[in-house]
Coordinates of C-alpha atoms in Angstrom, one line a residue:
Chain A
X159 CA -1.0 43.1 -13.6
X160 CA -3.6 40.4 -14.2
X161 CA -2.4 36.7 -14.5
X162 CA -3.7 36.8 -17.8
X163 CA -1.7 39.7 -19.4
X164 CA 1.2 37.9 -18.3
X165 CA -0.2 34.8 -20.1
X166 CA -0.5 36.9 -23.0
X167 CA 3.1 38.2 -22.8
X168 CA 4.5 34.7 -22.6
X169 CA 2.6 33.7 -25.7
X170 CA 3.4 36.9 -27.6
X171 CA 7.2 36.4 -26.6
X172 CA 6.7 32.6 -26.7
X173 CA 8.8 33.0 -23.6
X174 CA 8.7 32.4 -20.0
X175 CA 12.6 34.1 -18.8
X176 CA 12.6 36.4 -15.9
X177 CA 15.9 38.1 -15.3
X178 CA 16.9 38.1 -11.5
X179 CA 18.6 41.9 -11.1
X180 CA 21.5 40.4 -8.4
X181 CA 23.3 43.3 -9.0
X182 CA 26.9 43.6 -6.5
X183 CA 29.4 46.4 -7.5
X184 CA 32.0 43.8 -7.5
X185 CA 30.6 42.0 -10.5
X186 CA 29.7 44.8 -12.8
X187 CA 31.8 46.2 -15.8
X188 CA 34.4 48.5 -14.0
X189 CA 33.3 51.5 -16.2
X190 CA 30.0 51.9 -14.9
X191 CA 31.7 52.8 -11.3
X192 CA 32.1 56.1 -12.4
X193 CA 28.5 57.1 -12.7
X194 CA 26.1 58.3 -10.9
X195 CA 24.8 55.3 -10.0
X196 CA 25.8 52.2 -11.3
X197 CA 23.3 49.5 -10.4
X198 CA 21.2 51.7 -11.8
X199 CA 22.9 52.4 -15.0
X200 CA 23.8 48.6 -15.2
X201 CA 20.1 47.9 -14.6
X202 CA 18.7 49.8 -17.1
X203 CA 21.3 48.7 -20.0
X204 CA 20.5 44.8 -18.6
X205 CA 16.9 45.6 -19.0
X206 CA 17.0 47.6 -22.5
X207 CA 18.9 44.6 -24.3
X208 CA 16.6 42.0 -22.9
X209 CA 12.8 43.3 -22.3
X210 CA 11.8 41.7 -25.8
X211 CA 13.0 38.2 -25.1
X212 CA 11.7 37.7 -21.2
X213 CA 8.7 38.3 -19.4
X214 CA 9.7 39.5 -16.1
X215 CA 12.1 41.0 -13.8
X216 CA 13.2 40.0 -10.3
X217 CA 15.0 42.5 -8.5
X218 CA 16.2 41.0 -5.3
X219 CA 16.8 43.2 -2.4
X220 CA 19.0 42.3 -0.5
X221 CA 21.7 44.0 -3.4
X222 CA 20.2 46.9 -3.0
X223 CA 19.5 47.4 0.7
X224 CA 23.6 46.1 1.2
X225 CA 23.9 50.2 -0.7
X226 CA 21.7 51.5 2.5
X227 CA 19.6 54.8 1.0
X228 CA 22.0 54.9 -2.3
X229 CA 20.8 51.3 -3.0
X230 CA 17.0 51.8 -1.9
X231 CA 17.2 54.7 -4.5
X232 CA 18.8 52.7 -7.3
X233 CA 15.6 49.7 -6.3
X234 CA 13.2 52.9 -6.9
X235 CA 14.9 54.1 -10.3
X236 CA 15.2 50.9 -11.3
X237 CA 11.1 49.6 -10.8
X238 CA 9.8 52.8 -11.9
X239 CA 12.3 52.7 -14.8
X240 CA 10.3 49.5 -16.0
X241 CA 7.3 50.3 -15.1
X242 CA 7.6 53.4 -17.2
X243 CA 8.9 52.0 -20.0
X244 CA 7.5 48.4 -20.2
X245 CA 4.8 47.9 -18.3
X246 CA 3.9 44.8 -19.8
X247 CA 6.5 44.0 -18.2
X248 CA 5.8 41.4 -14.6
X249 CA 7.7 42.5 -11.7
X250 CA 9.0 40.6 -9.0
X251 CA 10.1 42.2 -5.6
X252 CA 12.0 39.2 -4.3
X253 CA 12.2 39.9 -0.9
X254 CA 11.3 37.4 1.2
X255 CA 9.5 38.9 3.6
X256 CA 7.0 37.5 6.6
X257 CA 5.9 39.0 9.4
X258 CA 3.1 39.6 11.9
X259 CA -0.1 40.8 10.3
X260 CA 0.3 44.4 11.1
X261 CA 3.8 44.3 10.2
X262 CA 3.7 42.5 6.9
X263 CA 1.1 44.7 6.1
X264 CA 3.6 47.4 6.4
X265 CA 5.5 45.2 4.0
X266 CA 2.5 44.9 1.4
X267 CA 2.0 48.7 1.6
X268 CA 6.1 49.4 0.7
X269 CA 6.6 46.8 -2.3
X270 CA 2.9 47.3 -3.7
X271 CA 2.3 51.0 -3.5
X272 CA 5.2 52.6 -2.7
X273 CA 7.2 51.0 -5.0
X274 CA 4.5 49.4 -7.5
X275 CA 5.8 45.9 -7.6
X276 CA 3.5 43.4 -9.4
X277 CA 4.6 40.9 -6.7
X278 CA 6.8 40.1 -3.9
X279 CA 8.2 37.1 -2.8
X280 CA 7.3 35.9 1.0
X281 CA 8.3 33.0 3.7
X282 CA 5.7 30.9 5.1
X283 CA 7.2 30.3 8.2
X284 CA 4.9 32.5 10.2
X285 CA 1.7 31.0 8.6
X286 CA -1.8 32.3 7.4
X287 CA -1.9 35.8 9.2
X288 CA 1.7 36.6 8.0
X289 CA 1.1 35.9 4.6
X290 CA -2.7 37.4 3.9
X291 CA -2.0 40.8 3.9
X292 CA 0.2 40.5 0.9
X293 CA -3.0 38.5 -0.4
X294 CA -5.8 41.1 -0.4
X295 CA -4.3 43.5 -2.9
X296 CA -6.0 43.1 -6.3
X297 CA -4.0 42.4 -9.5
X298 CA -1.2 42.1 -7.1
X299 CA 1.0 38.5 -6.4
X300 CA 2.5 36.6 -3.6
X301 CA 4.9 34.4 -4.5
X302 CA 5.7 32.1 -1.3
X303 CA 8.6 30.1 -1.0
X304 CA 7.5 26.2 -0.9
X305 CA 10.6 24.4 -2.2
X306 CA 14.0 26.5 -2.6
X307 CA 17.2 26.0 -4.8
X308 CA 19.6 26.0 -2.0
X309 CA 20.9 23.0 0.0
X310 CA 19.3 24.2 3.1
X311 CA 15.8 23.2 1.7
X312 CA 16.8 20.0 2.8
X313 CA 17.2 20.8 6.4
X314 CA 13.4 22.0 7.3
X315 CA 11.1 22.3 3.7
X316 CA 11.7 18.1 3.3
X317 CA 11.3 17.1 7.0
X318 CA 7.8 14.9 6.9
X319 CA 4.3 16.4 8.6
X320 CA 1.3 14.7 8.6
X321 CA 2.5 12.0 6.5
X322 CA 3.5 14.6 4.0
X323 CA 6.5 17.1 3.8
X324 CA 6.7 19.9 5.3
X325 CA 7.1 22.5 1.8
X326 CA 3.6 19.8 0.1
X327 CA 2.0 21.0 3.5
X328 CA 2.4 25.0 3.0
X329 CA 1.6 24.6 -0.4
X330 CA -2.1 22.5 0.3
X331 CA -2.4 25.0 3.6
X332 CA -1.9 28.0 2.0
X333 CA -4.8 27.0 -0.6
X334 CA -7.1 27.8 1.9
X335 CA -5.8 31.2 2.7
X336 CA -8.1 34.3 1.8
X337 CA -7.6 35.3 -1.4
X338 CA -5.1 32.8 -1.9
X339 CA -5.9 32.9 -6.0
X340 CA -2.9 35.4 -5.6
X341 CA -0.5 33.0 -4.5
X342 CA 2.7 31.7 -6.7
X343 CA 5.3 29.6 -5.2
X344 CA 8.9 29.4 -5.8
X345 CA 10.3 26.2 -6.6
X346 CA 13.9 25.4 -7.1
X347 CA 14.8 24.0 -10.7
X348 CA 17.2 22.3 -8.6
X349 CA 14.7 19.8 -7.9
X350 CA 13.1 19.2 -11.1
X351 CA 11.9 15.4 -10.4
X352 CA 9.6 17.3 -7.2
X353 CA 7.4 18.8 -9.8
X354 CA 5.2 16.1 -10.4
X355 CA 4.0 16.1 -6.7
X356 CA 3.9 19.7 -6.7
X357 CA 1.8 20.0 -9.8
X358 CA -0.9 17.8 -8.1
X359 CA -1.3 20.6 -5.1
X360 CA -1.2 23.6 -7.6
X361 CA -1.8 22.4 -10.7
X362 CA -3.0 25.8 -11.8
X363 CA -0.4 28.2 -10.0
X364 CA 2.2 29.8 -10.8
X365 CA 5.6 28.5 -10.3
X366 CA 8.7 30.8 -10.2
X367 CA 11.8 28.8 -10.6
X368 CA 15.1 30.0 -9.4
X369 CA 18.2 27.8 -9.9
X370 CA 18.5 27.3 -13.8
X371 CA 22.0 28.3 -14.7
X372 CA 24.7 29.7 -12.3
X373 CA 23.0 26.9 -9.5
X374 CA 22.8 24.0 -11.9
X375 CA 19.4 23.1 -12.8
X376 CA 17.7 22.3 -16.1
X377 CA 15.4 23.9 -17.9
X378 CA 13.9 21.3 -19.9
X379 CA 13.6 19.1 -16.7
X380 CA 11.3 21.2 -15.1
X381 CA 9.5 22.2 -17.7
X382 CA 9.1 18.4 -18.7
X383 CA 7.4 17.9 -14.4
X384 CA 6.0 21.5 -14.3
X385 CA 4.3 23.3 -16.8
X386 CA 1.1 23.3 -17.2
X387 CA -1.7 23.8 -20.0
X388 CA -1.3 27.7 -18.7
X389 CA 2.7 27.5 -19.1
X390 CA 2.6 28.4 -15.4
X391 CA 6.1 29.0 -14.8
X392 CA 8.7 32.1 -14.6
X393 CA 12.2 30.4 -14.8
X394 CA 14.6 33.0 -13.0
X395 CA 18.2 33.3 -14.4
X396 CA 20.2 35.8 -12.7
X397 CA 23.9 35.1 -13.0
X398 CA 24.3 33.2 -15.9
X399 CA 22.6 36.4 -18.0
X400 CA 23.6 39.6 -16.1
X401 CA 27.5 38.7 -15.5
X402 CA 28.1 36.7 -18.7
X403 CA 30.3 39.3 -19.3
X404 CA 32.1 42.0 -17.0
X405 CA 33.2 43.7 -20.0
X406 CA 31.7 46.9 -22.3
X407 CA 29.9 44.5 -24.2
X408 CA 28.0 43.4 -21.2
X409 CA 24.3 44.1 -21.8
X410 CA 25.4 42.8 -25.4
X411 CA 26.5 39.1 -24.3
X412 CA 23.3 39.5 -21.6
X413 CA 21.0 39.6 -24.6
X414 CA 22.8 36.8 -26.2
X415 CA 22.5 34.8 -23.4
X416 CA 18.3 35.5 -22.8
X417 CA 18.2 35.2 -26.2
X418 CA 19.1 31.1 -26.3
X419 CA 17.2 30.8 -23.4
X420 CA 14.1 32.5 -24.7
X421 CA 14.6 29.9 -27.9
X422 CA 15.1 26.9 -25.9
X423 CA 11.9 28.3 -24.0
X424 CA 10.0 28.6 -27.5
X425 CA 10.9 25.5 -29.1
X426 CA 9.5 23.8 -25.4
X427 CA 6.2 25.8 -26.2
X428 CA 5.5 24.9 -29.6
X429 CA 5.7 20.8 -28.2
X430 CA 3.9 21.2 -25.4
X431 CA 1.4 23.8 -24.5
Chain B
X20 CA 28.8 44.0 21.1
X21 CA 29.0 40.9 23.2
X22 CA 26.7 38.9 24.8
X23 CA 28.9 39.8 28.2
X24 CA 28.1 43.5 27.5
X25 CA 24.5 42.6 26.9
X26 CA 24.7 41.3 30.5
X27 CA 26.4 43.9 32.0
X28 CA 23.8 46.3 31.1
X29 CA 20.9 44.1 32.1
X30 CA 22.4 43.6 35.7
X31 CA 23.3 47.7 35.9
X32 CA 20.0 49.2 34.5
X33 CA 18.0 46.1 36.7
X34 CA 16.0 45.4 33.3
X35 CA 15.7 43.1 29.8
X36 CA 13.6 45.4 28.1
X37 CA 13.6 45.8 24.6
X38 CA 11.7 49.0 23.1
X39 CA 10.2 47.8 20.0
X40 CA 10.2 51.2 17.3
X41 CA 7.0 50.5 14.6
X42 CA 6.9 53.8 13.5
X43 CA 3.2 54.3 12.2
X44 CA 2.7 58.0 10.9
X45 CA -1.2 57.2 11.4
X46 CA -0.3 56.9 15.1
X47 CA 2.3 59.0 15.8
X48 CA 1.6 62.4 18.0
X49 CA -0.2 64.8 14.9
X50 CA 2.4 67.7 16.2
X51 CA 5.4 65.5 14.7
X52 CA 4.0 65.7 10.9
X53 CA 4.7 68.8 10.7
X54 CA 8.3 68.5 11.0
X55 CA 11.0 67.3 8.1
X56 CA 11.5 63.3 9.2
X57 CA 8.5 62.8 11.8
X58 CA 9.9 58.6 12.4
X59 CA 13.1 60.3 13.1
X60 CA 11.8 62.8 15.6
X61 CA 9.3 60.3 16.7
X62 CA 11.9 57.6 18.1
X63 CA 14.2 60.3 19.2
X64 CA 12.1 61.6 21.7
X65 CA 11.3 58.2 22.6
X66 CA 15.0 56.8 23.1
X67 CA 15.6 59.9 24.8
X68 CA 13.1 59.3 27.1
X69 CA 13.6 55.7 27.4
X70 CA 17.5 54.7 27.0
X71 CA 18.1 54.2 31.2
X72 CA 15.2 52.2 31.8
X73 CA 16.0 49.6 28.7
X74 CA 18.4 47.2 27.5
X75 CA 18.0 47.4 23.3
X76 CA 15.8 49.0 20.8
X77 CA 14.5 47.5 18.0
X78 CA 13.4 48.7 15.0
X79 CA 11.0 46.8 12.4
X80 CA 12.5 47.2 9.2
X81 CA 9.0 47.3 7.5
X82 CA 7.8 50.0 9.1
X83 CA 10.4 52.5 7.6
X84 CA 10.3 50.7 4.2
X85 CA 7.0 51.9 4.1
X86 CA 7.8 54.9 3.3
X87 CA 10.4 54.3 0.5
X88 CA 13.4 56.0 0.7
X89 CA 12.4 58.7 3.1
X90 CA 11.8 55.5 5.5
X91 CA 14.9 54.1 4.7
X92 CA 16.5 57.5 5.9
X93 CA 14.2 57.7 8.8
X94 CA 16.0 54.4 10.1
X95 CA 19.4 54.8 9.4
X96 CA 19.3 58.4 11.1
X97 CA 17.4 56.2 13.9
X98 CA 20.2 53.2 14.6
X99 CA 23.1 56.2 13.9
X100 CA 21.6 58.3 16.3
X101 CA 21.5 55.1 19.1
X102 CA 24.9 54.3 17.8
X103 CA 26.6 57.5 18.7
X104 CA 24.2 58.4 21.9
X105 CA 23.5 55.1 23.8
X106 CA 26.2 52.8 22.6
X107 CA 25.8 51.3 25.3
X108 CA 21.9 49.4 23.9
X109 CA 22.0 46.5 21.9
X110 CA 20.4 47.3 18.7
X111 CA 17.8 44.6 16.5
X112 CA 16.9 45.1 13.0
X113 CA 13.9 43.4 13.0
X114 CA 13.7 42.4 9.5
X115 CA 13.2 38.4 9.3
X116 CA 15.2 38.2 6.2
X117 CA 16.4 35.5 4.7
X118 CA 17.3 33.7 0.9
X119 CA 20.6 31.5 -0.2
X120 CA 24.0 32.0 0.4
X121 CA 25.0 34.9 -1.5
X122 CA 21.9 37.1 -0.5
X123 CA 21.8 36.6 2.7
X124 CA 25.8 37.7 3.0
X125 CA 24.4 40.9 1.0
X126 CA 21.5 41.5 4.2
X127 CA 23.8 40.4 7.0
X128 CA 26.0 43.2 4.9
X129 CA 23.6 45.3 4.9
X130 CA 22.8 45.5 8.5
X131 CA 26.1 44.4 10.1
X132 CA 27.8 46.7 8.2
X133 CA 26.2 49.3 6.4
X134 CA 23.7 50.4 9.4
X135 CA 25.6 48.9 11.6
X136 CA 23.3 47.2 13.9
X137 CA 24.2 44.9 16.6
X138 CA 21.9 42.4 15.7
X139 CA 19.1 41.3 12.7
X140 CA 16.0 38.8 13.1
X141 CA 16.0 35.9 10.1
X142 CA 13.9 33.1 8.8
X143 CA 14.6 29.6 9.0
X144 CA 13.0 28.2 6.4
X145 CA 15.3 28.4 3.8
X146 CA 17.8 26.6 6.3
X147 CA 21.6 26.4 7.2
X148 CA 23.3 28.1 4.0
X149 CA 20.5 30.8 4.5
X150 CA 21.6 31.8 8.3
X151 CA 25.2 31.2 8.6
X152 CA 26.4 34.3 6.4
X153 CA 24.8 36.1 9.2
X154 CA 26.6 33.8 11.7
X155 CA 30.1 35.0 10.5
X156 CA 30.2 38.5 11.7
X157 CA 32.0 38.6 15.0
X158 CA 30.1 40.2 17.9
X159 CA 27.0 40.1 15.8
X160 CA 24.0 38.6 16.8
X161 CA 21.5 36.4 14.4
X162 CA 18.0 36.5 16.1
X163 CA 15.9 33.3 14.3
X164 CA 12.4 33.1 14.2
X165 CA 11.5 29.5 16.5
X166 CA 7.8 30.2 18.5
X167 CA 6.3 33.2 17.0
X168 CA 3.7 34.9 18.6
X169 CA 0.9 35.5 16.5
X170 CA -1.7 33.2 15.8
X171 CA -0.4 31.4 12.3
X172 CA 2.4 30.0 14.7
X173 CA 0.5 27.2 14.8
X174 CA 0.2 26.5 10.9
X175 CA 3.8 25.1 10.5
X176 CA 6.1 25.7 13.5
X177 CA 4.0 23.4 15.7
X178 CA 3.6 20.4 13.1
X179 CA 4.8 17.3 14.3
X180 CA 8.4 16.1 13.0
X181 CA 10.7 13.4 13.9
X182 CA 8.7 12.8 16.4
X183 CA 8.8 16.5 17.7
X184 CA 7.8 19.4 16.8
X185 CA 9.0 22.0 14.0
X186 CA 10.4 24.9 15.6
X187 CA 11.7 22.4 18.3
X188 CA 13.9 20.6 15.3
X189 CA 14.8 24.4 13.9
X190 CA 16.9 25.4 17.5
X191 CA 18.0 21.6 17.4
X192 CA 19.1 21.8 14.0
X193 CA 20.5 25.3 14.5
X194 CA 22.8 24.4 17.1
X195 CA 24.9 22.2 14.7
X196 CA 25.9 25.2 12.2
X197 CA 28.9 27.1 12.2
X198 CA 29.3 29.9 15.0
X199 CA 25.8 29.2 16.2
X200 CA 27.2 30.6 19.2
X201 CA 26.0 34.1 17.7
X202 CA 22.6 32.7 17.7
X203 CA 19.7 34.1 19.8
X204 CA 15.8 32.9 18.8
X205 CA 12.6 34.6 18.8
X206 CA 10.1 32.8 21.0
X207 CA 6.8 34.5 21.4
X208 CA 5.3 35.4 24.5
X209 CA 2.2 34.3 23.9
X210 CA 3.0 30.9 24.5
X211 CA 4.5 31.1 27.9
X212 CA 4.1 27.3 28.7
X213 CA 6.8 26.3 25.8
X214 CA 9.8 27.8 26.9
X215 CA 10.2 25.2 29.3
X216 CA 10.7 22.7 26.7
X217 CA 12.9 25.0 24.6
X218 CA 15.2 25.7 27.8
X219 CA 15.7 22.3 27.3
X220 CA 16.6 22.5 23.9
X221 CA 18.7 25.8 24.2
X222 CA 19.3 26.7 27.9
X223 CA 21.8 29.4 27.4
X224 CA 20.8 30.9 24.7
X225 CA 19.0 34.5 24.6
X226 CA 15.8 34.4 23.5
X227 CA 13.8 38.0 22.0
X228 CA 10.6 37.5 23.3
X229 CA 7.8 39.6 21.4
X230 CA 3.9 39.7 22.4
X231 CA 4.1 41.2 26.1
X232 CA 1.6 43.8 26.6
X233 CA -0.6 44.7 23.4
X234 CA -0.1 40.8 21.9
X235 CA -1.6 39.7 25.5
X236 CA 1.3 37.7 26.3
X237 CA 2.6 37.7 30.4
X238 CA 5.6 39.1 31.4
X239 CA 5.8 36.4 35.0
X240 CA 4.8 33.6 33.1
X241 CA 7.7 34.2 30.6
X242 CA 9.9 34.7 32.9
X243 CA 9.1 31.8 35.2
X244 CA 9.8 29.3 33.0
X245 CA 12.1 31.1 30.5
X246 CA 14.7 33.2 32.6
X247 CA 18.1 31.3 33.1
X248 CA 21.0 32.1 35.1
X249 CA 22.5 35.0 33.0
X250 CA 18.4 36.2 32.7
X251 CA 18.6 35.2 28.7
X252 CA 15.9 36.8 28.1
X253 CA 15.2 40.2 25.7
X254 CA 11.0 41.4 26.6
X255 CA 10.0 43.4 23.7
X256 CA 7.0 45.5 24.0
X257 CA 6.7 48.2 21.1
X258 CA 2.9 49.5 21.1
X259 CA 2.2 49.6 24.5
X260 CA 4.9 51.6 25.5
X261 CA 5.4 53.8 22.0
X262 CA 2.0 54.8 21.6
X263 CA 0.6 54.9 24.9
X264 CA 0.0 58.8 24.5
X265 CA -0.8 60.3 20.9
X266 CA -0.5 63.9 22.7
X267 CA 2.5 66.0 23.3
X268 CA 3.1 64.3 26.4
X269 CA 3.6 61.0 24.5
X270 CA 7.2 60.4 25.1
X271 CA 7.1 61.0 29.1
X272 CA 3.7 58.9 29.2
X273 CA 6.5 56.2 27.2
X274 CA 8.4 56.7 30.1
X275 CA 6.5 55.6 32.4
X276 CA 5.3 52.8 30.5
X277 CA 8.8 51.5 30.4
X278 CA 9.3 52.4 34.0
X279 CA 6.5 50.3 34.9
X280 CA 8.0 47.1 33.2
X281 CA 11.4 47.4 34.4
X282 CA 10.1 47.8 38.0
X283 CA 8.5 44.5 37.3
X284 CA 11.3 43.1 35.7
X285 CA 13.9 44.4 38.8
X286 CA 11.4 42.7 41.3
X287 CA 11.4 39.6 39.0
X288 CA 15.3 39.2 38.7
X289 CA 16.1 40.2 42.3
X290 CA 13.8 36.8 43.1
X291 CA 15.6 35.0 40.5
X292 CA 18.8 35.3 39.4

């Protein structure tokens, strides 16, 4: 997918929601245990209620590979299941991968064409030659982390370099990868009042924002220090929409829940882009 | 297993190899393709040919994710077939993961428990709450990325901070968190002049040590300045043993790939420790 057909979608759904698919057995309603296979089934019923009000979906991994080969099949049903029947839909793989070139190549290959993501999230740690393999595949995205939701982004991403800090130095490195019009970062909404400095590194990029909801952060604060005249942000919630309930009505109360957020999103829209 | 076990089979088998398994089907013996799970059959005849002269196989998660769920497969039929053979090796899921809190206990899940391997590679940057799910697991082993070995090391790890240097303030820093005493690091060979500062930093710790052999990294020159008194150190070398044939002989030509380093290594520790 293009960055502009994702434009498009956010201004045709005059939202910018993408639904984080954290999906642990423990959490889901207890009657989907019996099938087959339940993230998937829970997946799909998530992603049927809510694929008009949000723009993308984030599956993250780690929920999946914690199945072993049941929960790498239920990843697989669940990307093909959207790309088959909303492809207009963006995709996130968020993985959080990096490696050596050959390796992370290996990485590129499995999340863009064996499993058709539209993008994967990556760590910088290993710099330029670990990230630009993910970086030469066309109409494909990298989304690196620069500043993350967590309290542990304090302990390295803040540290000062070069008279800078460490996560403002990946994001102005990284602008001089190859092909690094591909790049998105990841930003915590956690950190709302560090969007103004990030927005003068990448004004134009992509931002996708974890941490609204379930981790605390506010919507209308980052959107006040981070959009831009391109919207240029995806805010994750994954939590506070997937396990608002745990009951039959789940996919039910997810909707409701996207659905104030996708009108909090709109109303933000119509003042400022 | 323990790090005393570890030992133990270093000082028996006279050797701190690791066997690194990158399972690339465009390298891999052209015989092998023919047959249902070529990885599989692929590092079996290696670990069989290998198992005495090493210390720890690792497989790179990437390369088996490659290949979707059929890679997946390929690698839990790998670590199982290690696990129930060779018990005995120390096993690395080389998969640099990690993300916050709760995903990170889902990939420590996922290889503690579910493929139950000994040990799993992680990224620092995401910090203290990102590593220390990992940390938890008793007789478990958290290998974090410090000195990398290829060349975008130098982008980040190296940059100057409180008055040191990155990856010098990440095994600082990592020494404070809870049950750090499960912590080994990843130090690349390539840069065989730093480990005398990071002995200083983390003298009993083990460290992995990629880049020997295909990466042009030295095996004395690591082990000069980076062997301690219990040896500490884990030598990976994965292409230039693994694919030193592409014939049918390629898992006795593996052999004696391996046999050449551990002679080297034997002579090395029966000078040293």
């Amino acid at each position: 997918m293009t960055t502009q057909q994702l434009l498009e979608q956010i201004q045709l759904k005059k939202s910018f929601l993408c639904v984080g698919l954290d999906v642990d057995l423990n959490k889901i309603p207890s009657h989907l245990l019996a099938t087959e296979d339940p993230i998937f089934e829970f997946n799909k019923a998530i992603i049927d209620a809510t694929h008009d009000l949000c723009v993308a979906y984030k599956p993250n991994t780690a929920f999946f590979e914690a199945y072993g080969i049941k929960g790498w099949q239920s990843l697989q049903r669940t990307i093909e299941y959207i790309n088959a029947n909303y492809p207009q839909l963006f995709t996130i793989a968020d993985a959080k991968r990096g490696d050596i070139g050959n390796t992370s190549s290996m990485y590129a290959k499995a999340f863009f064409e064996d499993l058709n993501f539209d993008s994967v999230t990556v760590a910088p740690y290993m710099g330029k030659d670990s990230v630009e393999p993910f970086l030469a595949f066309e109409n494909k995205h990298t989304i690196m982390l620069a500043l993350t939701s967590n309290e542990g982004a304090f302990d390295f991403q803040t540290l000062s370099v070069n008279g800078t800090e460490l996560y403002k130095q990946v994001l102005e490195t990284s602008k001089s990868w190859k092909n690094s019009h591909n790049l998105m970062y990841v930003v915590g909404a956690t950190k709302a009042e560090y969007f103004t400095e990030i927005r003068k590194i990448v004004p134009d990029s992509f931002l996708l924002v974890p941490g609204v909801g379930a981790q605390g952060g506010s919507l209308s604060e980052v959107c006040k220090y981070g959009l831009n005249s391109q919207v240029g942000l995806l805010i994750n919630s994954s939590r506070a929409i997937i396990y608002a309930s745990n009951k039959e009505d789940f996919a039910e109360v997810a909707r409701n829940e996207a659905l104030k957020m996708q009108q909090e999103m709109e109303e933000i829209l119509s003042l400022n882009v």
